[in-house]
Amino acid sequence: MHTARSILMWIAVSLCGIVLITLPVNLQTQLIASTAVVAFMAIIKILKAQGTWRLIALAFGTSIVLRYVYWRTTNTLPPVNQPENFIPGLLLYLAEMYNVAMLMLSLFIVATPLPSRPAHASKVQQYPSVDVFVPSYNEDTKLLANTLASAKTMDYPADKLKVWLLDDGGTLQKRNSTKLLESQTAIARHNELKQLCEDLDVEYLTRDRNEHAKAGNLNNGLKHSNGELIAVFDADHAPARDFLLETVGYFEDDPKLFLVQTPHFFINPDPLERNLRTFDNMPSENEMFYGIIQRGLDKWNAAFFCGSAAVLSRAALESQKGFSGISITEDCETALALHGSGWNSIYVDKPLIAGLQPATFASFIGQRSRWAQGMMQILRFRFPLLKRGLTLPQRLCYMSSTLFWLFPFPRTIFLFAPLFYLFFDLEIFTASGGEFLAYTLAYMLVNLMMQNYLYGSFRWPWISELYEYVQTVHLLPAVVSVMLNPRKPTFKVTAKDESISTSRLSEISRPFFVIFAVQILAVAVTIYRIYAEPYKADVTLVVGGWNMINLILSGCALGVVSERGERASSRRVRVNRRSEFGVNGKWNSASIEDVSVHGARLNVFNKELDPIVAGAEGVLRFQPYSGAEMETLSVVVRNIQRTGEITTIGCQYVPKGALDHRLIADLVFANSDQWTQFQQGRRRNPGIIRGTIWFLGLSLYQTSRGLLYLFRSVRSERDTEQQELKASN
């Protein structure tokens, strides 16, 4: 009876919704209704109403969106007998419908995400055996030393923990290569990493051939290990001490659990954050996924494996013959297979690792191209909507995750659609200025407000559009290529621990300046057409405004591809730890103010400090999180600054053995609370109005900076050509 009543209520609500969406009203009534809904949503947001009120606001917003869809479908498409208008008009319509579909999927997933789970460390009753896998290909030894040392010193019974370096850069295939340089490099790497693992008491494992990329490497690790659980960390993902204590306990609660995934936290900015200088003040791009979307997926038992910072069940993996390797995104593909087999997953929303992001724009695009191509392969070969064994919510969740990477297509259409009208007078959107105001503008405002409701403190206005735009230019060919030949893409390792010593334009920046120039020309055409065709001024103004929005995004992108030089080779992390600094045989009270993987900055009480100079050798003594005894770490003084009774000393580590790597890892990575505090410090919601004003100012500044970099680049190339010409004469 209860089920029948629920079905009847659902049908009644649906019928009311259909009537409301399709109700024929005049333009004035539509404008009043749209304004009322926008005002209502704004009031609820200002009052910070949550719970049912939040859902009511989203429901009202959805009604405006669906009404716009109905109007677009029935009133705005060009006639079929005008193919020059109809074809681009249909493409624009499909792009908009894609956006609406993704919005609806987002609403389903994150309208009421699960709250963050409470700390689980104190609830661990049993300690299953854990194998820690650190797959590697071409990463630097010091980078690997930090990750392996961090993994080795996690709080966990030593007899239950075994750390493995899975080295795919020193395989027998590479060591026996007929290419001499490749062979000698692989042999040197093999010997160096074997010694590192011996020093750190870590297992070193390689294989005969580089087959099936990362998935094959992980499966080779499965064959040679026997732990009940498998923890996976990328080579640049160093875990905090409490990683296992916060994750393994969940496997006690659910025998069908295959995955506990944690967020990927990065101590360095991505190229957009670095070049725009937003890293310390604005949430990172990945925080929307790890802070909201994964919690939404978790609600539907659809949180998926992200390749690192996760613990998996060996039994579950072996039931599916290991990690899946058909696509180049083996992580999501593996999770899809296990969810389809009835296994469960959990997402723990606490940063428990610290990793590195690509530093250059080119590496960033290379990483995203791999993600996009891998998700397209999953869509092609695994098609989640029809995947046997998945629940309906899981199907929708996986479809959302894979379909997202089609965004280069609609983003390209939105970029060029206004140019069709301005340059070629194609009418691909049949509507007056008044209709645009009543329907399209209301839809855009409601869309922005709904995104702010869903992701407000995790994603500021217009930032998603900027990230999508800067990726679209280069991701579109990558996505098209995998659609035409889905088996062609191969796994490519993202460059780690990069740095940029001098400011320069990215090597893949040229298309952005060409697009910007075309849009500037379109602005001139807009002004001319308003003057020459006043009878179409309302439509021209609308299209010109659309082009201006694209121009603002394009201008900001010029700053993104203008790479800022960095003096420091690694990112510094603020800490506050008591210590002692030894120099010339004397110990002085000190505090460690910030650290990086290469060095630290100390404040030393200098009342009795002997005079020191840059280059002097010293010793840093502190108590690691791992024990009660003080430990010492050799350093070299790099710079000195005296202020009253405090001397600030910048020093560089001089690791002399495995213990030193563990102490460096303890300084930088051991305390997970510092990552949470850092994230919380930059999570705030500026709102749509303030956020838009801020973005306009950012775009204006970055446009000028990008054009300045272009001018310098052109002048530098001209000077180089002249010097070469003189040399040849």
XYZ file of C-alpha atoms in Angstrom:
729
model
C 0.000 0.000 0.000
C 2.804 2.393 0.972
C 4.678 1.674 -2.264
C 1.549 2.210 -4.369
C 0.873 5.523 -2.605
C 4.456 6.665 -3.264
C 4.137 5.788 -6.943
C 0.870 7.715 -7.213
C 2.418 10.751 -5.502
C 5.427 10.576 -7.851
C 3.130 10.423 -10.870
C 1.063 13.352 -9.584
C 4.146 15.497 -8.955
C 5.546 14.600 -12.386
C 2.279 15.553 -14.108
C 2.222 18.884 -12.270
C 5.800 19.482 -13.331
C 5.036 18.711 -16.978
C 2.043 21.060 -16.915
C 4.136 23.822 -15.344
C 6.973 23.392 -17.845
C 4.756 23.314 -20.938
C 2.213 25.930 -19.813
C 1.776 28.479 -22.638
C 2.323 32.004 -21.274
C 3.126 35.357 -22.826
C 6.581 36.899 -22.691
C 5.742 39.268 -19.833
C 4.438 36.451 -17.620
C 7.532 34.356 -18.338
C 9.774 37.284 -17.429
C 7.903 37.856 -14.144
C 8.028 34.144 -13.266
C 11.753 33.931 -14.026
C 12.489 37.009 -11.945
C 10.448 35.628 -9.053
C 12.305 32.306 -9.082
C 15.714 34.017 -9.232
C 14.709 36.301 -6.334
C 13.385 33.353 -4.310
C 16.597 31.363 -4.814
C 18.673 34.423 -3.911
C 16.721 34.974 -0.667
C 17.185 31.336 0.388
C 20.896 31.638 -0.360
C 21.251 34.895 1.584
C 19.456 33.362 4.570
C 21.773 30.325 4.277
C 18.776 28.013 4.534
C 19.692 24.338 4.202
C 17.937 20.982 4.208
C 14.460 21.073 2.679
C 14.755 24.737 1.703
C 17.878 23.990 -0.315
C 16.026 21.231 -2.190
C 13.053 23.534 -2.783
C 15.356 26.169 -4.268
C 16.980 23.560 -6.527
C 13.518 22.339 -7.584
C 12.440 25.865 -8.570
C 15.685 26.303 -10.466
C 15.113 23.004 -12.243
C 11.683 24.187 -13.377
C 13.253 27.252 -15.044
C 15.884 25.071 -16.701
C 13.290 22.628 -18.047
C 11.060 25.458 -19.214
C 14.026 26.831 -21.131
C 14.587 23.380 -22.665
C 10.940 23.229 -23.765
C 11.131 26.715 -25.279
C 14.430 25.968 -27.052
C 13.026 22.726 -28.464
C 9.716 24.106 -29.718
C 10.431 27.714 -30.694
C 14.067 28.480 -31.481
C 15.442 25.941 -33.940
C 15.993 27.278 -37.493
C 13.862 25.812 -40.311
C 15.081 22.495 -41.703
C 14.909 23.881 -45.248
C 17.715 26.320 -44.365
C 20.609 23.869 -43.826
C 23.193 26.658 -43.511
C 21.291 27.797 -40.399
C 19.760 24.518 -39.253
C 22.942 22.424 -39.040
C 24.953 24.815 -36.823
C 21.731 25.643 -34.966
C 21.155 21.961 -34.231
C 24.767 21.564 -33.046
C 24.295 24.479 -30.647
C 21.017 22.987 -29.416
C 22.675 19.598 -28.799
C 25.525 21.296 -26.927
C 23.023 23.027 -24.661
C 21.105 19.798 -24.098
C 24.379 18.102 -23.112
C 24.912 20.798 -20.491
C 21.356 20.368 -19.197
C 21.801 16.587 -19.009
C 25.046 16.978 -17.054
C 23.339 19.451 -14.718
C 20.539 16.957 -14.063
C 23.073 14.199 -13.361
C 24.930 16.531 -11.008
C 21.713 17.296 -9.161
C 21.034 13.594 -8.751
C 24.542 12.930 -7.435
C 25.292 15.914 -5.202
C 21.977 17.540 -4.230
C 22.348 15.861 -0.798
C 25.854 14.338 -0.588
C 26.907 12.245 2.361
C 28.515 14.239 5.181
C 32.212 13.649 5.803
C 32.791 10.492 7.786
C 34.112 10.897 11.368
C 37.692 9.885 12.144
C 38.051 6.107 12.184
C 41.571 5.687 13.602
C 40.468 4.938 17.164
C 38.025 2.224 16.039
C 40.525 -0.190 14.512
C 40.219 -3.529 16.328
C 42.106 -5.827 13.994
C 45.142 -5.144 11.863
C 44.960 -7.007 8.557
C 48.214 -7.438 6.652
C 48.793 -4.634 4.143
C 50.986 -4.486 1.050
C 51.783 -0.927 0.001
C 52.382 -0.559 -3.744
C 54.318 2.433 -5.096
C 54.358 2.018 -8.905
C 57.150 3.932 -10.627
C 58.390 4.488 -14.159
C 60.819 7.382 -14.553
C 60.589 9.352 -11.300
C 63.616 10.838 -9.550
C 65.206 8.793 -6.760
C 64.808 11.549 -4.155
C 61.117 11.837 -4.950
C 60.697 8.086 -4.521
C 62.734 8.158 -1.308
C 60.298 10.610 0.279
C 57.242 8.548 -0.688
C 58.765 5.213 0.352
C 60.025 6.634 3.645
C 56.589 8.102 4.395
C 54.906 4.793 3.602
C 57.392 2.842 5.723
C 56.824 5.033 8.801
C 53.016 4.906 8.797
C 51.479 4.079 12.184
C 50.810 0.359 11.792
C 52.200 -2.879 13.253
C 55.522 -3.489 11.511
C 54.866 -7.211 11.047
C 51.618 -6.422 9.209
C 53.057 -3.836 6.801
C 55.218 -4.408 3.726
C 56.120 -1.617 1.289
C 56.875 -2.417 -2.349
C 58.511 -0.264 -5.006
C 57.114 -1.535 -8.314
C 59.720 -0.272 -10.760
C 58.708 -0.249 -14.414
C 61.719 1.861 -15.384
C 64.252 -0.875 -14.677
C 62.574 -3.864 -16.325
C 64.635 -6.600 -17.967
C 63.258 -5.422 -21.310
C 64.716 -1.956 -20.752
C 68.020 -3.198 -19.318
C 68.527 -5.456 -22.357
C 67.448 -2.827 -24.881
C 69.461 -2.608 -28.106
C 69.489 1.181 -27.603
C 72.625 1.744 -25.580
C 71.498 4.904 -23.772
C 68.166 3.364 -22.763
C 69.905 0.210 -21.583
C 72.544 1.997 -19.494
C 69.951 4.345 -17.977
C 67.741 1.416 -16.977
C 70.679 -0.513 -15.463
C 71.797 2.513 -13.445
C 68.241 3.129 -12.268
C 67.755 -0.533 -11.373
C 70.899 -0.613 -9.225
C 70.245 2.754 -7.582
C 66.650 1.936 -6.618
C 67.594 -1.530 -5.347
C 70.090 0.110 -3.011
C 67.534 2.727 -1.912
C 64.990 0.021 -1.099
C 67.596 -1.957 0.829
C 68.458 1.136 2.882
C 64.798 1.865 3.620
C 63.912 -1.796 4.298
C 61.494 -1.751 1.354
C 60.860 -4.501 -1.209
C 62.108 -3.781 -4.736
C 60.221 -5.471 -7.587
C 60.458 -5.129 -11.326
C 59.365 -7.412 -14.166
C 60.564 -8.779 -17.472
C 58.521 -6.638 -19.853
C 56.573 -3.345 -19.770
C 53.151 -4.771 -20.585
C 49.722 -3.207 -19.863
C 51.305 -0.100 -18.321
C 50.370 0.736 -14.716
C 47.700 -1.976 -14.492
C 50.245 -4.615 -15.519
C 52.757 -3.284 -12.995
C 50.198 -3.440 -10.168
C 49.117 -6.942 -11.186
C 52.751 -8.034 -11.073
C 52.855 -6.730 -7.510
C 49.751 -8.776 -6.676
C 51.461 -11.959 -7.912
C 54.478 -11.476 -5.643
C 52.702 -10.331 -2.458
C 50.124 -11.806 -0.107
C 48.725 -9.011 2.093
C 44.985 -9.023 2.762
C 44.763 -5.380 1.690
C 46.562 -3.370 -0.990
C 47.363 0.310 -0.477
C 48.356 2.182 -3.649
C 50.324 5.439 -3.772
C 51.618 7.186 -6.859
C 55.342 7.856 -6.836
C 54.769 11.478 -5.802
C 51.978 10.767 -3.248
C 53.500 10.608 0.226
C 51.089 9.326 2.908
C 50.603 10.821 6.369
C 51.294 8.652 9.405
C 47.604 7.950 10.065
C 46.673 6.883 6.535
C 46.162 3.197 7.283
C 44.549 3.767 10.671
C 41.937 5.999 9.014
C 41.154 3.504 6.249
C 41.683 -0.188 7.043
C 39.077 -0.337 9.820
C 36.235 0.000 7.307
C 37.059 -3.448 5.920
C 36.113 -4.943 9.308
C 32.614 -3.477 9.002
C 31.794 -4.758 5.494
C 33.125 -8.054 4.095
C 31.995 -6.958 0.596
C 34.035 -3.738 0.704
C 36.622 -3.514 -2.081
C 37.756 0.116 -1.829
C 38.408 2.911 0.638
C 39.355 5.984 -1.400
C 40.759 9.203 0.083
C 41.272 12.608 -1.585
C 44.312 13.600 -3.598
C 45.790 16.655 -1.906
C 48.565 18.587 -3.631
C 51.191 20.754 -1.978
C 52.012 22.583 -5.187
C 49.661 24.571 -7.450
C 48.605 23.376 -10.880
C 49.658 25.641 -13.799
C 46.450 27.682 -13.618
C 46.811 28.305 -9.896
C 50.490 29.131 -10.215
C 50.179 31.462 -13.187
C 47.028 33.153 -11.834
C 48.378 33.145 -8.247
C 45.202 31.732 -6.701
C 46.634 28.668 -4.903
C 46.661 30.139 -1.387
C 43.306 31.929 -1.635
C 40.931 29.865 -3.779
C 39.975 26.162 -3.577
C 41.865 23.987 -6.058
C 40.082 22.563 -9.063
C 40.215 18.999 -7.741
C 38.497 19.988 -4.475
C 35.120 20.134 -6.223
C 35.545 16.482 -7.158
C 37.049 15.276 -3.880
C 35.107 17.637 -1.613
C 31.614 17.258 -3.101
C 31.290 14.880 -6.057
C 33.000 11.877 -4.449
C 30.775 12.300 -1.366
C 27.779 12.377 -3.695
C 28.987 9.240 -5.463
C 29.581 7.625 -2.087
C 25.908 8.097 -1.226
C 25.021 5.795 -4.130
C 27.854 3.302 -3.474
C 29.634 4.610 -6.582
C 32.800 6.282 -5.238
C 35.502 4.966 -7.535
C 39.222 4.205 -7.391
C 41.338 7.207 -8.399
C 44.635 5.402 -8.948
C 46.289 6.394 -5.681
C 45.644 7.244 -2.007
C 43.395 4.203 -1.681
C 43.191 0.809 0.008
C 41.742 -2.167 -1.874
C 40.773 -5.707 -0.934
C 43.000 -8.410 -2.394
C 40.069 -10.838 -2.416
C 38.001 -8.417 -4.465
C 40.831 -7.763 -6.933
C 41.560 -11.458 -7.373
C 37.874 -12.130 -8.024
C 38.249 -9.997 -11.155
C 41.759 -11.257 -12.032
C 43.431 -8.102 -10.775
C 43.431 -4.524 -11.993
C 41.637 -3.941 -15.305
C 43.821 -2.786 -18.170
C 41.677 -2.361 -21.293
C 41.614 1.435 -20.894
C 44.451 3.769 -19.890
C 42.438 4.781 -16.801
C 42.778 1.453 -15.041
C 41.556 2.904 -11.753
C 38.005 3.825 -12.746
C 37.729 0.755 -14.973
C 38.701 -1.530 -12.074
C 36.125 0.090 -9.794
C 33.427 -0.260 -12.454
C 34.127 -3.977 -12.794
C 34.055 -4.557 -9.031
C 30.908 -2.494 -8.464
C 29.288 -4.537 -11.211
C 30.224 -7.715 -9.347
C 28.440 -6.625 -6.186
C 31.375 -5.184 -4.244
C 31.082 -1.931 -2.271
C 33.199 1.205 -1.910
C 33.657 3.938 0.680
C 35.023 7.461 0.391
C 36.838 9.042 3.354
C 36.854 12.823 2.948
C 40.106 13.609 4.729
C 43.393 14.414 2.954
C 45.825 11.719 4.064
C 48.443 12.057 1.322
C 50.310 14.987 -0.177
C 51.244 14.857 -3.837
C 52.580 16.901 -6.707
C 50.657 18.304 -9.673
C 52.082 18.987 -13.135
C 53.926 22.317 -13.020
C 53.865 23.220 -16.718
C 50.759 23.837 -18.781
C 51.907 21.286 -21.379
C 52.231 18.542 -18.727
C 48.842 19.512 -17.302
C 47.236 19.089 -20.726
C 49.046 15.781 -21.222
C 47.630 14.484 -17.933
C 44.091 15.613 -18.737
C 44.321 14.146 -22.249
C 45.072 10.750 -20.720
C 42.141 11.061 -18.330
C 39.788 12.118 -21.134
C 40.910 9.373 -23.497
C 40.702 6.732 -20.773
C 37.168 7.730 -19.829
C 36.159 7.632 -23.490
C 37.587 4.104 -23.708
C 35.494 3.082 -20.691
C 32.435 4.643 -22.308
C 33.189 2.745 -25.520
C 34.201 -0.659 -24.141
C 32.316 -0.829 -20.815
C 29.299 1.492 -21.401
C 28.216 1.914 -17.752
C 24.521 2.500 -18.523
C 24.190 -1.104 -19.681
C 26.805 -2.634 -17.363
C 25.412 -5.801 -15.820
C 25.330 -5.871 -12.014
C 25.190 -2.129 -11.417
C 22.248 -0.498 -9.682
C 20.449 2.281 -11.547
C 22.060 5.018 -9.396
C 25.489 3.483 -10.018
C 24.836 3.473 -13.772
C 23.932 7.155 -13.666
C 26.962 7.988 -11.528
C 29.405 6.274 -13.869
C 27.714 7.799 -16.908
C 28.169 11.233 -15.344
C 31.870 10.578 -14.697
C 32.535 9.392 -18.248
C 30.234 11.748 -20.174
C 31.821 14.739 -18.429
C 34.897 14.352 -20.631
C 32.841 15.148 -23.723
C 32.855 18.802 -22.628
C 35.348 19.881 -25.368
C 32.573 19.465 -27.955
C 29.945 21.804 -26.432
C 32.646 24.202 -25.234
C 33.951 24.496 -28.823
C 30.444 25.101 -30.154
C 29.762 27.783 -27.520
C 33.045 29.422 -28.500
C 32.293 29.648 -32.217
C 28.497 29.947 -32.281
C 28.382 33.765 -31.859
C 31.004 34.107 -34.593
C 28.661 32.338 -37.048
C 26.184 35.174 -36.661
C 28.626 38.071 -36.435
C 30.835 37.054 -39.368
C 28.442 35.093 -41.617
C 24.994 36.360 -40.558
C 23.789 32.806 -39.829
C 20.636 32.729 -37.682
C 21.270 29.610 -35.635
C 19.106 30.706 -32.699
C 15.692 32.082 -33.637
C 14.682 34.487 -30.866
C 14.170 38.179 -30.166
C 16.047 40.198 -27.562
C 13.015 40.084 -25.255
C 12.737 36.313 -25.500
C 16.427 35.995 -24.768
C 15.962 38.120 -21.648
C 12.965 36.125 -20.425
C 14.285 32.650 -21.170
C 18.021 32.447 -21.882
C 19.260 35.033 -19.407
C 17.027 33.577 -16.703
C 18.350 30.102 -17.505
C 21.957 31.309 -17.303
C 21.378 33.039 -13.948
C 19.573 30.045 -12.501
C 22.329 27.737 -13.782
C 24.956 29.861 -12.041
C 22.906 29.913 -8.843
C 22.382 26.157 -8.883
C 26.117 25.573 -9.343
C 26.722 27.933 -6.438
C 24.227 25.960 -4.327
C 25.964 22.695 -5.165
C 29.635 23.690 -5.125
C 29.775 27.218 -3.634
C 32.736 26.922 -1.237
C 34.563 24.473 -3.486
C 34.292 26.156 -6.895
C 34.082 29.894 -7.463
C 31.991 31.441 -10.289
C 33.433 31.084 -13.804
C 36.392 28.954 -12.714
C 34.881 25.759 -14.141
C 34.322 27.538 -17.455
C 37.951 28.702 -17.476
C 39.335 25.231 -16.744
C 37.146 23.709 -19.446
C 38.124 26.360 -21.996
C 41.897 26.024 -21.496
C 41.613 22.238 -21.779
C 39.232 22.237 -24.747
C 41.701 23.653 -27.262
C 43.982 20.625 -26.922
C 41.626 17.968 -25.546
C 39.225 18.127 -28.482
C 41.686 16.435 -30.911
C 42.572 13.877 -28.216
C 38.924 12.944 -27.620
C 38.184 12.786 -31.365
C 41.197 10.514 -31.936
C 40.117 8.020 -29.262
C 36.591 7.987 -30.682
C 37.949 7.131 -34.128
C 40.465 4.605 -32.816
C 39.614 3.617 -29.205
C 42.562 1.220 -28.875
C 45.177 3.711 -30.024
C 45.905 5.690 -26.791
C 48.767 4.413 -24.638
C 49.529 5.167 -20.997
C 51.922 8.105 -20.602
C 53.366 8.980 -17.209
C 52.720 12.553 -16.074
C 55.941 14.473 -15.420
C 56.651 14.876 -11.695
C 58.614 17.452 -9.686
C 59.015 19.899 -12.569
C 60.050 23.511 -12.122
C 60.200 26.587 -14.362
C 63.268 28.731 -13.842
C 62.369 31.592 -16.201
C 59.089 33.203 -17.224
C 57.968 32.241 -20.722
C 55.025 31.419 -22.927
C 53.948 27.803 -22.920
C 55.027 25.878 -25.990
C 51.352 25.107 -26.714
C 50.049 28.663 -26.209
C 49.684 29.825 -29.816
C 46.038 28.729 -30.414
C 44.876 30.816 -27.446
C 46.279 34.029 -28.908
C 44.745 33.266 -32.318
C 41.297 32.712 -30.757
C 41.654 35.893 -28.705
C 42.512 37.911 -31.835
C 39.475 36.531 -33.683
C 37.216 37.474 -30.784
C 38.623 41.004 -30.676
C 37.767 41.268 -34.365
C 34.269 40.002 -33.553
C 33.845 42.867 -31.058
C 34.619 45.340 -33.853
C 32.123 43.576 -36.123
C 29.488 43.771 -33.360
C 29.895 47.539 -33.073
C 29.743 47.955 -36.849
C 26.604 45.815 -37.214
C 24.768 47.694 -34.465
C 25.516 50.907 -36.363
C 24.804 49.504 -39.847
C 21.756 47.357 -38.975
C 19.866 49.120 -36.170
C 16.728 47.055 -36.875
C 18.593 43.946 -35.638
C 20.380 45.705 -32.803
C 18.701 43.678 -30.036
C 19.869 40.337 -31.438
C 23.297 41.718 -32.306
C 23.715 43.008 -28.755
C 22.806 39.611 -27.338
C 25.251 37.769 -29.609
C 27.898 40.417 -29.006
C 27.446 39.987 -25.259
C 27.876 36.242 -25.682
C 31.120 36.870 -27.558
C 32.257 39.210 -24.775
C 31.820 36.437 -22.198
C 33.957 34.194 -24.391
C 36.481 37.016 -24.766
C 36.761 37.422 -20.982
C 37.487 33.697 -20.637
C 39.947 33.798 -23.537
C 41.732 36.799 -22.078
C 42.130 35.097 -18.723
C 43.486 32.033 -20.537
C 46.329 34.162 -21.930
C 47.556 34.502 -18.359
C 47.188 30.755 -17.833
C 49.568 29.945 -20.719
C 52.044 32.644 -19.633
C 54.245 30.533 -17.381
C 55.630 32.346 -14.339
C 59.213 31.562 -13.373
C 59.813 30.223 -9.876
C 62.876 30.773 -7.746
C 62.132 27.886 -5.409
C 62.445 24.381 -6.840
C 59.786 23.001 -4.476
C 56.710 24.242 -2.650
C 57.088 25.216 1.005
C 54.617 24.074 3.659
C 53.975 26.100 6.807
C 54.548 24.193 10.049
C 55.265 25.116 13.665
C 57.554 22.600 15.390
C 59.964 23.140 18.242
C 63.533 22.121 17.490
C 67.181 22.804 18.166
C 69.776 24.045 15.719
C 73.365 22.971 16.163
C 76.292 24.854 14.674
C 79.956 25.052 15.656
C 79.340 22.432 18.333
C 76.673 24.462 20.165
C 72.902 23.909 20.332
C 70.391 26.770 20.087
C 66.622 26.850 20.682
C 64.717 27.079 17.405
C 61.347 26.583 15.750
C 60.753 25.163 12.284
C 58.541 27.660 10.414
C 58.165 26.044 6.995
C 59.530 23.016 5.177
C 59.826 21.568 1.691
C 61.236 18.334 0.347
C 64.581 20.108 -0.105
C 64.952 22.348 2.934
C 63.487 24.218 5.903
C 63.280 27.722 7.367
C 64.100 28.109 11.052
C 63.708 30.842 13.608
C 66.694 30.582 15.963
C 67.025 32.427 19.281
C 70.274 34.262 18.618
C 71.205 35.788 21.983
C 74.011 33.247 22.286
C 74.220 32.205 18.628
C 77.730 32.283 17.203
C 78.184 34.173 13.925
C 77.465 31.918 10.945
C 77.733 32.392 7.195
C 75.976 30.934 4.175
C 77.458 27.558 3.347
C 78.084 26.618 6.959
C 77.184 23.072 7.982
C 74.683 22.587 10.790
C 72.429 20.032 12.431
C 68.667 20.195 12.937
C 67.399 18.253 15.951
C 63.703 17.579 16.533
C 61.315 14.942 17.813
C 59.659 13.013 14.973
C 56.032 11.931 15.220
C 57.220 8.330 15.189
C 58.876 8.288 18.610
C 59.919 9.991 21.816
C 63.639 10.322 21.032
C 65.105 13.432 19.404
C 66.647 12.815 15.975
C 69.217 14.833 14.024
C 69.288 15.851 10.367
C 72.323 17.373 8.648
C 71.739 20.678 6.859
C 73.646 23.411 5.051
C 72.878 27.082 5.726
C 71.760 28.898 2.574
C 70.635 32.325 3.820
C 70.497 34.265 7.092
C 68.378 37.193 8.278
C 68.635 38.757 11.761
C 65.672 40.546 13.378
C 66.187 41.515 17.016
C 66.873 38.387 19.065
C 65.648 36.055 16.308
C 67.734 34.845 13.387
C 65.840 33.364 10.437
C 67.893 30.673 8.711
C 67.090 29.031 5.409
C 68.780 25.654 5.190
C 69.016 22.736 2.791
C 68.886 19.106 3.873
C 71.977 16.961 3.372
C 70.569 13.416 3.603
C 73.303 10.873 4.316
C 71.236 7.724 4.642
C 67.834 6.100 4.909
C 67.125 7.597 8.334
C 67.519 11.098 6.919
C 64.874 10.379 4.253
C 62.504 9.274 7.006
C 63.128 12.455 8.967
C 62.488 14.611 5.883
C 59.253 12.709 5.268
C 58.313 13.219 8.930
C 58.852 16.982 8.647
C 56.880 17.435 5.426
C 54.253 14.698 5.180
C 53.574 13.007 8.524
C 50.901 15.357 9.899
C 47.644 15.051 7.932
C 45.903 17.740 9.990
C 47.978 20.448 8.307
C 46.472 19.548 4.913
C 42.929 19.786 6.293
C 43.689 23.144 7.905
C 45.144 24.488 4.685
C 42.096 23.417 2.674
C 39.658 24.852 5.189
C 41.537 28.147 5.154
C 40.754 28.792 1.495
C 37.235 27.352 1.327
C 34.828 30.263 1.242
C 32.010 31.229 -1.060
C 32.320 34.728 -2.577
C 28.824 34.476 -4.098
C 27.875 35.033 -7.719
C 28.102 38.837 -7.770
C 31.370 39.246 -5.886
C 32.804 36.186 -7.598
C 31.943 37.565 -11.031
C 33.466 40.977 -10.227
C 36.605 39.252 -8.952
C 36.844 37.146 -12.108
C 36.450 40.205 -14.343
C 39.348 41.892 -12.556
C 41.426 38.719 -12.777
C 40.717 38.406 -16.500
C 41.634 42.015 -17.220
C 44.973 41.671 -15.436
C 45.794 38.266 -16.968
C 44.923 39.514 -20.450
C 47.446 42.330 -20.138
C 50.048 39.965 -18.664
C 49.546 37.451 -21.470
C 49.918 40.132 -24.153
C 53.080 41.383 -22.433
C 54.537 37.860 -22.483
C 53.638 37.612 -26.174
C 55.384 40.909 -26.929
C 58.494 39.772 -25.060
C 58.450 36.422 -26.845
C 58.176 38.019 -30.288
C 60.951 40.490 -29.461
C 63.174 37.699 -28.127
C 62.647 35.626 -31.284
C 63.415 38.660 -33.454
C 66.647 39.357 -31.528
C 67.670 35.707 -31.832
C 67.078 35.746 -35.594
C 69.130 38.914 -35.964
C 71.999 37.427 -33.948
C 71.939 34.263 -36.069
C 71.896 36.381 -39.231
C 74.923 38.388 -38.048
C 76.762 35.212 -37.099
C 76.124 33.700 -40.539
C 77.452 36.851 -42.240
